[in-house]
PDB file of C-alpha atoms in Angstrom:
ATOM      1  CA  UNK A 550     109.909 172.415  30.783  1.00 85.00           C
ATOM      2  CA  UNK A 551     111.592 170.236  34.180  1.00 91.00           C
ATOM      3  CA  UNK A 552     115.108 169.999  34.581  1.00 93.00           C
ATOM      4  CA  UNK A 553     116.550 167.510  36.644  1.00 96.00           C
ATOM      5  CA  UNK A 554     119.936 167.248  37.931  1.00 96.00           C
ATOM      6  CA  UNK A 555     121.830 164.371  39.391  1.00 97.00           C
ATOM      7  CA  UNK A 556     124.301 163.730  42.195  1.00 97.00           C
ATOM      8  CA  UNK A 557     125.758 162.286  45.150  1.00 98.00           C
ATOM      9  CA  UNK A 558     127.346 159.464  42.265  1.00 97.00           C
ATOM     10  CA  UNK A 559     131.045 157.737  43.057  1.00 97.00           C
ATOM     11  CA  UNK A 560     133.293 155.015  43.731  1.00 98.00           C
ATOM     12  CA  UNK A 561     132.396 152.286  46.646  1.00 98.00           C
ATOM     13  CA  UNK A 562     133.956 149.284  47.379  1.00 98.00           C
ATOM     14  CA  UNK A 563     130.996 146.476  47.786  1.00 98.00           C
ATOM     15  CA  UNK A 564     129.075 146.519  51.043  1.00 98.00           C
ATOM     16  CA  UNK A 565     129.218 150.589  50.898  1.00 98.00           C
ATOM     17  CA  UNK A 566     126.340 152.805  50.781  1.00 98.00           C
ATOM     18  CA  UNK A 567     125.812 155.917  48.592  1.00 98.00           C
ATOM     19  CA  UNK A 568     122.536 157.751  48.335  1.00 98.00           C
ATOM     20  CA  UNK A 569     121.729 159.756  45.205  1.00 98.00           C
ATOM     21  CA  UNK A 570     119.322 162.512  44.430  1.00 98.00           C
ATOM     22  CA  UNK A 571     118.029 163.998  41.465  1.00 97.00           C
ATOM     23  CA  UNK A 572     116.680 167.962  42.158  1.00 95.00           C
ATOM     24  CA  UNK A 573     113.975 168.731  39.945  1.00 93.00           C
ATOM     25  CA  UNK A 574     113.158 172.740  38.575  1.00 89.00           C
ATOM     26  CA  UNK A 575     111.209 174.423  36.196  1.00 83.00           C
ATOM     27  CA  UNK A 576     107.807 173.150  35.450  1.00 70.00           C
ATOM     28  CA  UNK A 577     108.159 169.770  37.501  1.00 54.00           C
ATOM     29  CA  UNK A 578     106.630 169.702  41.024  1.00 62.00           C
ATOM     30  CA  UNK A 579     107.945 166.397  42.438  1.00 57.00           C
ATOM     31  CA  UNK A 580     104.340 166.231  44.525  1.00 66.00           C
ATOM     32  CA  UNK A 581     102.627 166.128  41.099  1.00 85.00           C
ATOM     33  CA  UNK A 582     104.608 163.900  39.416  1.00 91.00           C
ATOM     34  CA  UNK A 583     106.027 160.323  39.228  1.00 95.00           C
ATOM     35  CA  UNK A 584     109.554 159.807  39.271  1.00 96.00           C
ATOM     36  CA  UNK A 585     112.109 157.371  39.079  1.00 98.00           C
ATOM     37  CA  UNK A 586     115.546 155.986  38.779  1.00 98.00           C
ATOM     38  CA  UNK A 587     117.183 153.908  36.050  1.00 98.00           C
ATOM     39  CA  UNK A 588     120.402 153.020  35.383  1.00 98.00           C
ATOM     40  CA  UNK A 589     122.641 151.861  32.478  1.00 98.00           C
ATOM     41  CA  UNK A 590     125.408 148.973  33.268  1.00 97.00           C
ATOM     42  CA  UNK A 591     128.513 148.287  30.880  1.00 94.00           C
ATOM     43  CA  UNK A 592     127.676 146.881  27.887  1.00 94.00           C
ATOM     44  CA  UNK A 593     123.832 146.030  29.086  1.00 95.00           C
ATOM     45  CA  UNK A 594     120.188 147.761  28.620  1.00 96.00           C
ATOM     46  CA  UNK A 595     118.806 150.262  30.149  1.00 96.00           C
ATOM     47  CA  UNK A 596     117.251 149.272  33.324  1.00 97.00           C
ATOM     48  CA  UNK A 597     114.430 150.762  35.801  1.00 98.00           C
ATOM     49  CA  UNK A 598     115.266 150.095  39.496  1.00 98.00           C
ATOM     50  CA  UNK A 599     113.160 151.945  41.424  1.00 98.00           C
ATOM     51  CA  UNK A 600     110.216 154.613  41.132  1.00 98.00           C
ATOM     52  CA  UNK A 601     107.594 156.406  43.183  1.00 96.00           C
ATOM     53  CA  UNK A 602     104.194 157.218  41.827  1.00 95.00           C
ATOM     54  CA  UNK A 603     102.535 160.721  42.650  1.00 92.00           C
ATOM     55  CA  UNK A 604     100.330 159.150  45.300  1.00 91.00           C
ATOM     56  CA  UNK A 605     103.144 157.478  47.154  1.00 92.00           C
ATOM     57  CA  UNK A 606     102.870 153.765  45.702  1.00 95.00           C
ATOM     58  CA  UNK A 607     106.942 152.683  44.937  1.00 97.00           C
ATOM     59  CA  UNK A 608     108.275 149.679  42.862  1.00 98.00           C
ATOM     60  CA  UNK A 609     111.918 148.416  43.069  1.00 98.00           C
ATOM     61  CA  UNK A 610     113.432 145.486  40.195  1.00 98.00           C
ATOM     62  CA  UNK A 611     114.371 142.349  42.358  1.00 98.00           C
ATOM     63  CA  UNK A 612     117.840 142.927  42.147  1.00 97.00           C
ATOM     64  CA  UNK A 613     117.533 145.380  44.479  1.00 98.00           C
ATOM     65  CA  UNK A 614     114.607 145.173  46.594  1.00 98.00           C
ATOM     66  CA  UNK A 615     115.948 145.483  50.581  1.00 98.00           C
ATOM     67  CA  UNK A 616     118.764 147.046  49.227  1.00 98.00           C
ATOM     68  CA  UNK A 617     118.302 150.146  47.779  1.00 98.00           C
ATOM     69  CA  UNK A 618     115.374 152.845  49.338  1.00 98.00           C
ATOM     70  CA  UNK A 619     113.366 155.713  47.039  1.00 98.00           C
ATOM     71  CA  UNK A 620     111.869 158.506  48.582  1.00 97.00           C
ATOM     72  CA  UNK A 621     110.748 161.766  47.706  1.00 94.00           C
ATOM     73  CA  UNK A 622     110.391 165.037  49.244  1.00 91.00           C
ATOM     74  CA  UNK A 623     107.697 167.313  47.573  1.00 85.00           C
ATOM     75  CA  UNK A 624     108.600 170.384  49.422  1.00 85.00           C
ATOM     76  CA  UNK A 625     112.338 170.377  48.319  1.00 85.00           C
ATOM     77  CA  UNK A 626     111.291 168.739  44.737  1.00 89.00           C
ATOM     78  CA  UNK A 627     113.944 165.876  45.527  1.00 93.00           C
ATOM     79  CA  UNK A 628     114.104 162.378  44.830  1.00 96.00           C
ATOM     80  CA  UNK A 629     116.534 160.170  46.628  1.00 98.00           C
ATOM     81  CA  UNK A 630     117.826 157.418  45.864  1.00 98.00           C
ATOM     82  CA  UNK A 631     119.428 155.233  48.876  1.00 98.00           C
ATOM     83  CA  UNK A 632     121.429 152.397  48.083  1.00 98.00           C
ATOM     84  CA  UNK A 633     123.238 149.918  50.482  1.00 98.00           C
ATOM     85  CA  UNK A 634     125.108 146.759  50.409  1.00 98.00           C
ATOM     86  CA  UNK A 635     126.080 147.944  47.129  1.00 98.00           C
ATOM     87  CA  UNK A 636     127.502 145.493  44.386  1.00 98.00           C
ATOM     88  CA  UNK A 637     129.841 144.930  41.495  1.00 97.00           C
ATOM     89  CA  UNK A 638     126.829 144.918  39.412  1.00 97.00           C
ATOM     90  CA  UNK A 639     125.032 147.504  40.300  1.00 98.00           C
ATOM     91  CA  UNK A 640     127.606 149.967  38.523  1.00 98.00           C
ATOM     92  CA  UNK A 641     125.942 152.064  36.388  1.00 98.00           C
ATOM     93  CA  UNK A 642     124.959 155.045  35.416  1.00 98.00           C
ATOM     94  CA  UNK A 643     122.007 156.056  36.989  1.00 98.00           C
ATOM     95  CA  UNK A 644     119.721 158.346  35.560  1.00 98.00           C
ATOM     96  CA  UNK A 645     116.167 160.102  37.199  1.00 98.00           C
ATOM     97  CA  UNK A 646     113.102 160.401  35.250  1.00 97.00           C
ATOM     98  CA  UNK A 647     110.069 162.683  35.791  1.00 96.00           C
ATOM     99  CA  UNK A 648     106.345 162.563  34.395  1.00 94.00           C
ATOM    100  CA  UNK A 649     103.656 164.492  35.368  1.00 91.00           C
ATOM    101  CA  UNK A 650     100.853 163.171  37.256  1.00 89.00           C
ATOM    102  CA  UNK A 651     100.044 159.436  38.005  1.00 92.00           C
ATOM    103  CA  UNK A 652     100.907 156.315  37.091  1.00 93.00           C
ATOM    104  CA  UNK A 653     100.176 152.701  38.195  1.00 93.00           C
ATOM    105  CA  UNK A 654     102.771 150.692  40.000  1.00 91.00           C
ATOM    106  CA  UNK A 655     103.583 148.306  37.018  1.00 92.00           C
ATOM    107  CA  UNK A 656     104.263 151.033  34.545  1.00 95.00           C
ATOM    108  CA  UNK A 657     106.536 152.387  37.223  1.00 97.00           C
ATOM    109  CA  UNK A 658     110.015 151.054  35.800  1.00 97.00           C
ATOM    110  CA  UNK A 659     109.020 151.519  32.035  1.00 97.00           C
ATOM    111  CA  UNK A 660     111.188 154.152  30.548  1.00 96.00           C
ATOM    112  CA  UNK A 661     108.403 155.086  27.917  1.00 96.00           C
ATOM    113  CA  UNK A 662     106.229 156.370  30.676  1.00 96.00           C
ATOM    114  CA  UNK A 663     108.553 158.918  31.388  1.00 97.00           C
ATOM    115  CA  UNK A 664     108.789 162.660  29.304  1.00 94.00           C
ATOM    116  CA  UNK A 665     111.919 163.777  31.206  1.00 95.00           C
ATOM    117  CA  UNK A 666     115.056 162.904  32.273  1.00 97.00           C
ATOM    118  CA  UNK A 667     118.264 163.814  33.813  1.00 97.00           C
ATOM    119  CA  UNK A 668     122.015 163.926  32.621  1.00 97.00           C
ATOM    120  CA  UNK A 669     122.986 160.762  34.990  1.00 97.00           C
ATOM    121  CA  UNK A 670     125.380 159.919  37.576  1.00 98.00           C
ATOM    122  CA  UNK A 671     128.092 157.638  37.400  1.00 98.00           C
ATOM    123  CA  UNK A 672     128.128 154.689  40.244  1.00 98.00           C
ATOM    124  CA  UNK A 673     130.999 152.405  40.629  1.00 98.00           C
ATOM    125  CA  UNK A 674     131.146 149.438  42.987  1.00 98.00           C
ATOM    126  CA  UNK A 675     134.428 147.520  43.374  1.00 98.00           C
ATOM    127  CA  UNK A 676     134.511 143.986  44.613  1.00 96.00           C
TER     128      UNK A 676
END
């Protein structure tokens, strides 16, 4: 089993920056695994904005591309999730996901490839 916990969630006013991470235990070694963040908005669907494959490759959704940074670090099993210029919309929950082993930059934001997840982190970005 992999547990992953969230934090480093808040309030901002736009323009702010917050970074989250998402600490992963148990059977999940980050440097075997892919991982990722999603997020749920108000009253929308569940979104994937950015993930990191096993071997390094990373995909972001356009809305935040040269906003928002993933990284990973294998030897603290962290992801991070760094997010600047931060906007009104991009409150939302945001939730990490784990799977084991490798997967291909396009499947990178599709919650079915992933077999765990974390209890999220609330974001809030006032205008």
């Amino acid at each position: 089993q992999v547990q992953l916990v969230e934090s480093g969630g808040g309030s901002v006013q736009a323009g702010g920056s917050l970074r989250l991470s998402c600490a992963a235990s148990g059977d999940g070694s980050s440097g075997s695994s892919s991982m990722a963040w999603f997020r749920r908005g108000p009253g929308k669907e569940r979104e994937g904005v950015a993930g990191i494959s096993s071997d390094g490759r990373i995909a972001y959704t356009d809305s935040v591309r040269g906003r928002f940074t993933i990284s990973k670090d294998n030897a603290e099993n962290t992801l991070y999730l760094l997010m600047n210029s931060l906007k009104p919309e991009d409150t939302a929950i945001y939730y990490c996901a784990l799977r084991r082993g490798f997967l291909l930059r396009h499947n990178l934001l599709q919650w079915v490839a992933y077999d765990y997840w974390g209890q999220g982190t609330q974001v809030t970005v006032s205008a």
